[in-house]
Tab-separated table of C-alpha atoms in Angstrom:
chain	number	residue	atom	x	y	z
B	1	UNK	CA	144.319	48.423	48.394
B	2	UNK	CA	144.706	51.805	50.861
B	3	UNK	CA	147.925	51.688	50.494
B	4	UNK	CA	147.680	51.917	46.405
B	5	UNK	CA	144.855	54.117	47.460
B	6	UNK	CA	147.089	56.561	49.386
B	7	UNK	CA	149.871	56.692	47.372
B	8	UNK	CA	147.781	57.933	44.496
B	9	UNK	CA	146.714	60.728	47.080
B	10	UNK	CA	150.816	61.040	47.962
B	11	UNK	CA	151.124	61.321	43.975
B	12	UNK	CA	148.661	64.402	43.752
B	13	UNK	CA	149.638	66.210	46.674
B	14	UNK	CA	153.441	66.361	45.199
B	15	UNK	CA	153.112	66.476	41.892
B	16	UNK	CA	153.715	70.242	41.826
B	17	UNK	CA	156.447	72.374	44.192
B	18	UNK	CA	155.564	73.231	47.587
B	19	UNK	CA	154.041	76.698	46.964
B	20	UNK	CA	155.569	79.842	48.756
B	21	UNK	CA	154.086	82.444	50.258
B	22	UNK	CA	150.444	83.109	51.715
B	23	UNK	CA	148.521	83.348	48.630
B	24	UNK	CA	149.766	80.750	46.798
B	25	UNK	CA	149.461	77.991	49.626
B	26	UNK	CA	145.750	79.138	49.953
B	27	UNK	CA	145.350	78.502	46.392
B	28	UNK	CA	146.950	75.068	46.064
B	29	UNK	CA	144.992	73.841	49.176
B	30	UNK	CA	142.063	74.460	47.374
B	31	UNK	CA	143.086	73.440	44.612
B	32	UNK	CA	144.080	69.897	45.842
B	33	UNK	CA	141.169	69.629	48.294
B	34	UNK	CA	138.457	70.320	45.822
B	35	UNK	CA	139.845	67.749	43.148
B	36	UNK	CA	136.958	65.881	43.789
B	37	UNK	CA	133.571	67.614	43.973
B	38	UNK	CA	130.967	67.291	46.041
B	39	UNK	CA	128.051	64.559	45.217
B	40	UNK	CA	125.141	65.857	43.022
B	41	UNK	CA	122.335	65.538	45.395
B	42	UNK	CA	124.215	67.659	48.204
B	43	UNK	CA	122.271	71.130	48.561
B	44	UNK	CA	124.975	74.244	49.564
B	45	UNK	CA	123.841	77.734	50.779
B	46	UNK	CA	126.211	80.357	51.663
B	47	UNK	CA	124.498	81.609	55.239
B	48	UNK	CA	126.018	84.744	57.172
B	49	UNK	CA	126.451	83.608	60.674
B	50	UNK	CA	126.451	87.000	62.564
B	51	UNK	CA	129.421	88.554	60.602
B	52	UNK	CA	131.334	85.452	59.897
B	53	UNK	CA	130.885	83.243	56.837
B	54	UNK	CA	129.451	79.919	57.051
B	55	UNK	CA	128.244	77.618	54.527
B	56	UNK	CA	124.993	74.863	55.090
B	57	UNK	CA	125.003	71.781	53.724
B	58	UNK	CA	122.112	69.458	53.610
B	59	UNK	CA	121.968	65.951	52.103
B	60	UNK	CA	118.522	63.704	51.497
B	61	UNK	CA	117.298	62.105	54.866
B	62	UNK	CA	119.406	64.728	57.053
B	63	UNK	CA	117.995	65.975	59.800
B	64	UNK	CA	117.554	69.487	60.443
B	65	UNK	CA	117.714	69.683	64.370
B	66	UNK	CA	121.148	68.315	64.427
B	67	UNK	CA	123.864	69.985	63.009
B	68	UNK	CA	128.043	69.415	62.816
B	69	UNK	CA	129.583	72.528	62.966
B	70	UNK	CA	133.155	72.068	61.332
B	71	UNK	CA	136.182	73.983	61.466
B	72	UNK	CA	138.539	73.842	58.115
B	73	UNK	CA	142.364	72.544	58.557
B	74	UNK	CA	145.233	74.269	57.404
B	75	UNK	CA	147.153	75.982	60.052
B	76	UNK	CA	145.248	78.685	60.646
B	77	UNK	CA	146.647	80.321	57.860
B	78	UNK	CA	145.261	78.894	54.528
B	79	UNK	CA	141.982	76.266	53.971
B	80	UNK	CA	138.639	77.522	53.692
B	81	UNK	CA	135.364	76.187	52.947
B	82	UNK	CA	135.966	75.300	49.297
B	83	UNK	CA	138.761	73.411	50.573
B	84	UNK	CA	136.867	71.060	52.770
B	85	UNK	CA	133.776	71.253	50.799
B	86	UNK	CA	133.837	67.342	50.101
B	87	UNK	CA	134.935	65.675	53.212
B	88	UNK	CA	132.385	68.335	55.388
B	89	UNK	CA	129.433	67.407	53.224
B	90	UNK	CA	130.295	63.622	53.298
B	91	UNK	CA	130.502	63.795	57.045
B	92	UNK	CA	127.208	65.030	57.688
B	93	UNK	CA	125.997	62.441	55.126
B	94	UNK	CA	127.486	59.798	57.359
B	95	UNK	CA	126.298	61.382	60.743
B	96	UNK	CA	122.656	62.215	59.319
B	97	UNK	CA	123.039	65.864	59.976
B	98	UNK	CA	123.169	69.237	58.285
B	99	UNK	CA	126.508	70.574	58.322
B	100	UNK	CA	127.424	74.058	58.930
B	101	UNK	CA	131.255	74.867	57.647
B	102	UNK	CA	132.912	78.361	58.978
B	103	UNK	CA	135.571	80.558	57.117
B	104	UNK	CA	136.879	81.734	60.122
B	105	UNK	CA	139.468	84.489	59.846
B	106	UNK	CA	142.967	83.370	58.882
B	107	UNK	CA	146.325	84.436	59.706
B	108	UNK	CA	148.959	86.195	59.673
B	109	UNK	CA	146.479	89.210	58.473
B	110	UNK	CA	144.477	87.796	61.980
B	111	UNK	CA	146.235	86.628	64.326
B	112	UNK	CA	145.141	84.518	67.484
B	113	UNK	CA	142.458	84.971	68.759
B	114	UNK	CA	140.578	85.978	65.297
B	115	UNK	CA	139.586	82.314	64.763
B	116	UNK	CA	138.759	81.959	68.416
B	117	UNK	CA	136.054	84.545	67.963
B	118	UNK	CA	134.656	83.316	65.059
B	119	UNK	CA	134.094	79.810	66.444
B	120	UNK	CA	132.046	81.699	69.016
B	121	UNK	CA	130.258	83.823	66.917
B	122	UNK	CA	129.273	80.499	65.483
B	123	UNK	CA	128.125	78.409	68.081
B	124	UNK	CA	126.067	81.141	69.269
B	125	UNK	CA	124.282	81.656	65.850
B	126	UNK	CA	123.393	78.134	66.029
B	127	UNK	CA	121.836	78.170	69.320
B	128	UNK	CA	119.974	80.916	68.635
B	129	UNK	CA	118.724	79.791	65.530
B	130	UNK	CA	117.023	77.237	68.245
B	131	UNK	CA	119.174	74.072	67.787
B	132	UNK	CA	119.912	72.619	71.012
B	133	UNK	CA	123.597	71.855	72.538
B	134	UNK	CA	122.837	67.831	72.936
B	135	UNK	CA	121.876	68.097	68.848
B	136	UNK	CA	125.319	69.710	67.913
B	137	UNK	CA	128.697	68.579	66.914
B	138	UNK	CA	131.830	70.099	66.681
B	139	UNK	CA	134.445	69.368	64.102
B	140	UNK	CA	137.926	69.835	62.907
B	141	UNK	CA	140.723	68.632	61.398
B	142	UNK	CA	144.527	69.886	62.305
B	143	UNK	CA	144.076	73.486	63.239
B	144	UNK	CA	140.332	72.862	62.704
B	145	UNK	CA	140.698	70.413	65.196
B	146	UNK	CA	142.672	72.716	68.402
B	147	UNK	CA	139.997	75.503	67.424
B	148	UNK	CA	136.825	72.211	68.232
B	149	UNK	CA	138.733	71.856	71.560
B	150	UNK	CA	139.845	75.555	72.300
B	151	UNK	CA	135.493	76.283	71.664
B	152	UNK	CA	134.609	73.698	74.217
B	153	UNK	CA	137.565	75.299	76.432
B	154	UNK	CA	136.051	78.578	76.446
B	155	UNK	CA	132.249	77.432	76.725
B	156	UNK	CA	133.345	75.503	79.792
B	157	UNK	CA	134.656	78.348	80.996
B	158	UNK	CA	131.559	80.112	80.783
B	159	UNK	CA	129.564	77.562	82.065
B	160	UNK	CA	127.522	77.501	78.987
B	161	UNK	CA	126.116	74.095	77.635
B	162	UNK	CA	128.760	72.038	75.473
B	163	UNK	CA	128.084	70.263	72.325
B	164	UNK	CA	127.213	66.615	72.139
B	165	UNK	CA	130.318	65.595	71.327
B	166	UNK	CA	133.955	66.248	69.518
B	167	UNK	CA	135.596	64.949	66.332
B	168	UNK	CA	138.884	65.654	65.869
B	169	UNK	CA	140.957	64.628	62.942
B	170	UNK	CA	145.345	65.043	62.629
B	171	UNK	CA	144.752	67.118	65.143
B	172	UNK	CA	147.315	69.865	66.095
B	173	UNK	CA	146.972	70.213	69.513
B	174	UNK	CA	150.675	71.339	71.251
B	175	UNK	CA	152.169	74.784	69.122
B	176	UNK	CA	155.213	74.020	71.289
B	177	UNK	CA	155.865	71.145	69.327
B	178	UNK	CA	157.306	68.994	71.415
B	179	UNK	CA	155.880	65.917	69.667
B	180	UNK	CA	158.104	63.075	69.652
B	181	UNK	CA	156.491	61.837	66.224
B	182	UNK	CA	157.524	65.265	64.264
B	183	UNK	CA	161.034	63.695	63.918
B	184	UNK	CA	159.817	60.006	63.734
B	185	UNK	CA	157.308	60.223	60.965
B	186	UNK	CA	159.278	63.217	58.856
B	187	UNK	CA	160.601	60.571	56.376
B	188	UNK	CA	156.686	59.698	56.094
B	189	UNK	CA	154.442	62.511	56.196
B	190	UNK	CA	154.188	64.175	53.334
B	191	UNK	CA	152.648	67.284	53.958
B	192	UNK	CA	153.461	68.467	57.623
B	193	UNK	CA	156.762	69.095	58.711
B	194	UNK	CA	158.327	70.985	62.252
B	195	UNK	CA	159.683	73.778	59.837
B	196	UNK	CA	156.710	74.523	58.620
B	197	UNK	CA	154.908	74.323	61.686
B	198	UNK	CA	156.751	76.498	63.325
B	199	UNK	CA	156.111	79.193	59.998
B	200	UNK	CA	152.409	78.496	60.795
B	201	UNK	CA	152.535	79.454	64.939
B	202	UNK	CA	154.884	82.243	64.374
B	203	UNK	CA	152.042	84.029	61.808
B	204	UNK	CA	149.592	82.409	64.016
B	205	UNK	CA	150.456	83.592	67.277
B	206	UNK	CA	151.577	87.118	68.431
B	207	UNK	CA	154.773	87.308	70.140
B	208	UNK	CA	153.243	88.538	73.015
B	209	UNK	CA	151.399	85.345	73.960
B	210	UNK	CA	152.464	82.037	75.702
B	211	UNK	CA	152.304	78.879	73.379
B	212	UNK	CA	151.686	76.920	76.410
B	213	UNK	CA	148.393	79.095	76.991
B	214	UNK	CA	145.757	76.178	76.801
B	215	UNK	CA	143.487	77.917	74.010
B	216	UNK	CA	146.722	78.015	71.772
B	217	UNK	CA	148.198	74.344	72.540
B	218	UNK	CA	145.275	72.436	74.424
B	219	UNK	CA	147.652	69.633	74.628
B	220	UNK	CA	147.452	71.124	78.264
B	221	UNK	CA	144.108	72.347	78.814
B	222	UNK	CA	142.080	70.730	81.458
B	223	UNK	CA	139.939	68.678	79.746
B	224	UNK	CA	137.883	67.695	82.842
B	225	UNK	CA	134.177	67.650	81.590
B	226	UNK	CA	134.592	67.798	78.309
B	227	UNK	CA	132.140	65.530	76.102
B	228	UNK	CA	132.858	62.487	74.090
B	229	UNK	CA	135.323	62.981	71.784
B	230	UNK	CA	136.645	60.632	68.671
B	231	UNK	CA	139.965	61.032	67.613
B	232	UNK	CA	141.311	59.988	64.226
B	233	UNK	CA	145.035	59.800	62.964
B	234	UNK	CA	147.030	58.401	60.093
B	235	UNK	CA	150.107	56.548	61.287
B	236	UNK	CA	152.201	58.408	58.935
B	237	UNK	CA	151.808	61.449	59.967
B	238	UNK	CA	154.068	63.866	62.160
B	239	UNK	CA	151.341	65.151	64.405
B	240	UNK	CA	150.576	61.490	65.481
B	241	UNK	CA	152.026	62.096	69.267
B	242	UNK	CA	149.823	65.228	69.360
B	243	UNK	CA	146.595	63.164	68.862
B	244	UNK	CA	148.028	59.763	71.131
B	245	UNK	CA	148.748	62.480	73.765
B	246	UNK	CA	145.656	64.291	73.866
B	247	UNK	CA	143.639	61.037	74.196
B	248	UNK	CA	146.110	59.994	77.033
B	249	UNK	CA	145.121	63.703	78.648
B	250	UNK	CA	141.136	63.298	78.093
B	251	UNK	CA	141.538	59.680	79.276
B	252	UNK	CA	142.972	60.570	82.565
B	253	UNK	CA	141.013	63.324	82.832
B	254	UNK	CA	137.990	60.734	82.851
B	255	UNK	CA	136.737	61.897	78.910
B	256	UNK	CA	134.810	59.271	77.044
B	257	UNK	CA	137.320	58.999	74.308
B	258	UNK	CA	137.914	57.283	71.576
B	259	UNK	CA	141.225	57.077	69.624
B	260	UNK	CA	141.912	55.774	66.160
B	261	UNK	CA	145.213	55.359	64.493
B	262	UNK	CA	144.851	54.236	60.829
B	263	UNK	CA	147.371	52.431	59.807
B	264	UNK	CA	149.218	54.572	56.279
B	265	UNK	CA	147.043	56.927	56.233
B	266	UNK	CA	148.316	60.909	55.697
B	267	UNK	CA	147.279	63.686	57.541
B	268	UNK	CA	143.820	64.578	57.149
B	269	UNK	CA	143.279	61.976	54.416
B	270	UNK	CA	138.840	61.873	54.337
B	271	UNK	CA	139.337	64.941	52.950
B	272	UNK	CA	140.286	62.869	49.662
B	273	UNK	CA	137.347	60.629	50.675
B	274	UNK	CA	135.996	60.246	46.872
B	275	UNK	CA	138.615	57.911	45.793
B	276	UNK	CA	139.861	57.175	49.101
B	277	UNK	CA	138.189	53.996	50.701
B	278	UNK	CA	139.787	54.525	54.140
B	279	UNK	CA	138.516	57.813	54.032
B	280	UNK	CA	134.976	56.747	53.434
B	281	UNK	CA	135.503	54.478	56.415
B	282	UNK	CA	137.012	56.735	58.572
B	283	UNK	CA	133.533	59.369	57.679
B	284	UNK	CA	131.532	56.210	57.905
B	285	UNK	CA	132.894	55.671	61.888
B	286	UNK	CA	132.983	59.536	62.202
B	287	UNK	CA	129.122	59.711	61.426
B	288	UNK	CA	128.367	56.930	63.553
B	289	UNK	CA	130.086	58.255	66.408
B	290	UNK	CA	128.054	61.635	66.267
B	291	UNK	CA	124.479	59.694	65.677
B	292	UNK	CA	125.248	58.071	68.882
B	293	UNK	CA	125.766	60.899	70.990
B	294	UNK	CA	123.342	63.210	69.712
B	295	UNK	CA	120.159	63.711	71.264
């Protein structure tokens, strides 16, 4: 069954050309990503979080002093809210939160740290709109998922509260991409490939800056402190080694962490959730992980 499952998903994501050029990728993303739409007793409200856009959402029986704050996928150059719509309001269904999604700034027309900035600008509307640290989660998926770990970096570093705990799904975690998987799986995945990657870090990040810097790749970051953290993976996808390698990192760096690795899944595949049983499952375990760690 997931494997019929996921190659219907395979079917949809290639039935058309791989689009070219900024503009056009941002439009097929959402496109494919909002195939589905969300369920009919989700409530959305467009919320301006301090100068960056956010979006609520709030499902029957959620409570409203815990929130996941979730950062879209999509290389830090295309994916957006609309995007991600269905697999962020899903999640907080399954955690038994409200759910606060950012459009953080994209690049190349913002370059690193644009995003960076944003994240902050959003954790610190949250916690001034009174919700505690222990009662938030942070979220991401692939480039969603280095910004989770690059916000937790930088509140570390300024020995500000963290969030309850991290979920992090396909995440891309080393821009140096050194990944042993991103030849392994290429036959595989089909969505993410090194060529491509590399297109995304060179819009992403100016010349001028190190790829080994830990807020860009935090493959490398310290992670010493950091709060529970659930990772998720497909085993066909290319970024696998960056997601078995950061939970090799946060388990030596004594990190309660928990690593998944589904077998034929695709990279990023909840967001596809509606007709996706594994990705229900994956949201189900996802949610499950964040009710236990909130307080």
């Amino acid at each position: 069954m997931a494997e019929r499952e996921i190659d219907a998903i395979r079917k949809l994501l290639t039935s058309k050309p791989r689009p070219v050029g900024w503009s056009e990728r941002r439009e097929r993303l959402d496109e494919v990503g909002s195939t589905w739409p969300v369920a009919s007793d989700v409530r959305c409200e467009a919320v301006d979080c301090d100068g960056v856009a956010g979006e609520w959402s709030i499902v029957p029986g959620s409570e409203p002093s815990r929130v996941l704050l979730y950062f879209h996928g999509g290389g830090y150059c295309s994916g957006s809210i609309l995007s991600h719509r269905r697999l962020v309001t899903e999640a907080g269904r399954a955690a038994g939160t409200r759910t606060l999604a950012i459009e953080y700034r994209l690049a190349p027309e913002h370059p690193y740290p644009a995003a960076h900035e944003d994240a902050l600008a959003a954790w610190r509307f949250l916690r001034r709109q009174g919700i505690a640290a222990s009662s938030i989660a942070v979220g991401g998926d692939s480039a969603g998922g280095n910004l989770t770990l690059g916000l937790i970096n930088r509140l570390r570093a300024a020995n500000e509260e963290l969030p309850a705990c991290a979920w992090l799904l396909s995440p891309w975690t080393d821009l140096t991409m050194s990944g042993s998987t991103l030849q392994t799986k290429d036959a595989v995945d089909p969505l993410i490939h090194k060529a491509y990657l590399d297109e995304l870090a060179d819009a992403y990040v100016p010349p001028s800056n190190d790829r080994r810097d830990p807020l860009i790749s935090p493959l490398v970051a310290d992670l010493r402190g950091f709060p529970p953290c659930l990772i998720q993976v497909g085993s066909a996808e290319t970024l696998l080694a960056d997601a078995t390698r950061l939970a090799e990192a946060a388990g030596a760096a004594d990190v309660d962490v928990t690593l998944q690795i589904w077998p034929h899944m695709i990279h990023a595949w909840p967001v596809w959730n509606a007709h996706l049983e594994d990705g229900r499952r994956a949201l189900a375990f996802a949610g499950q992980f964040i009710r236990g760690r909130m307080r």
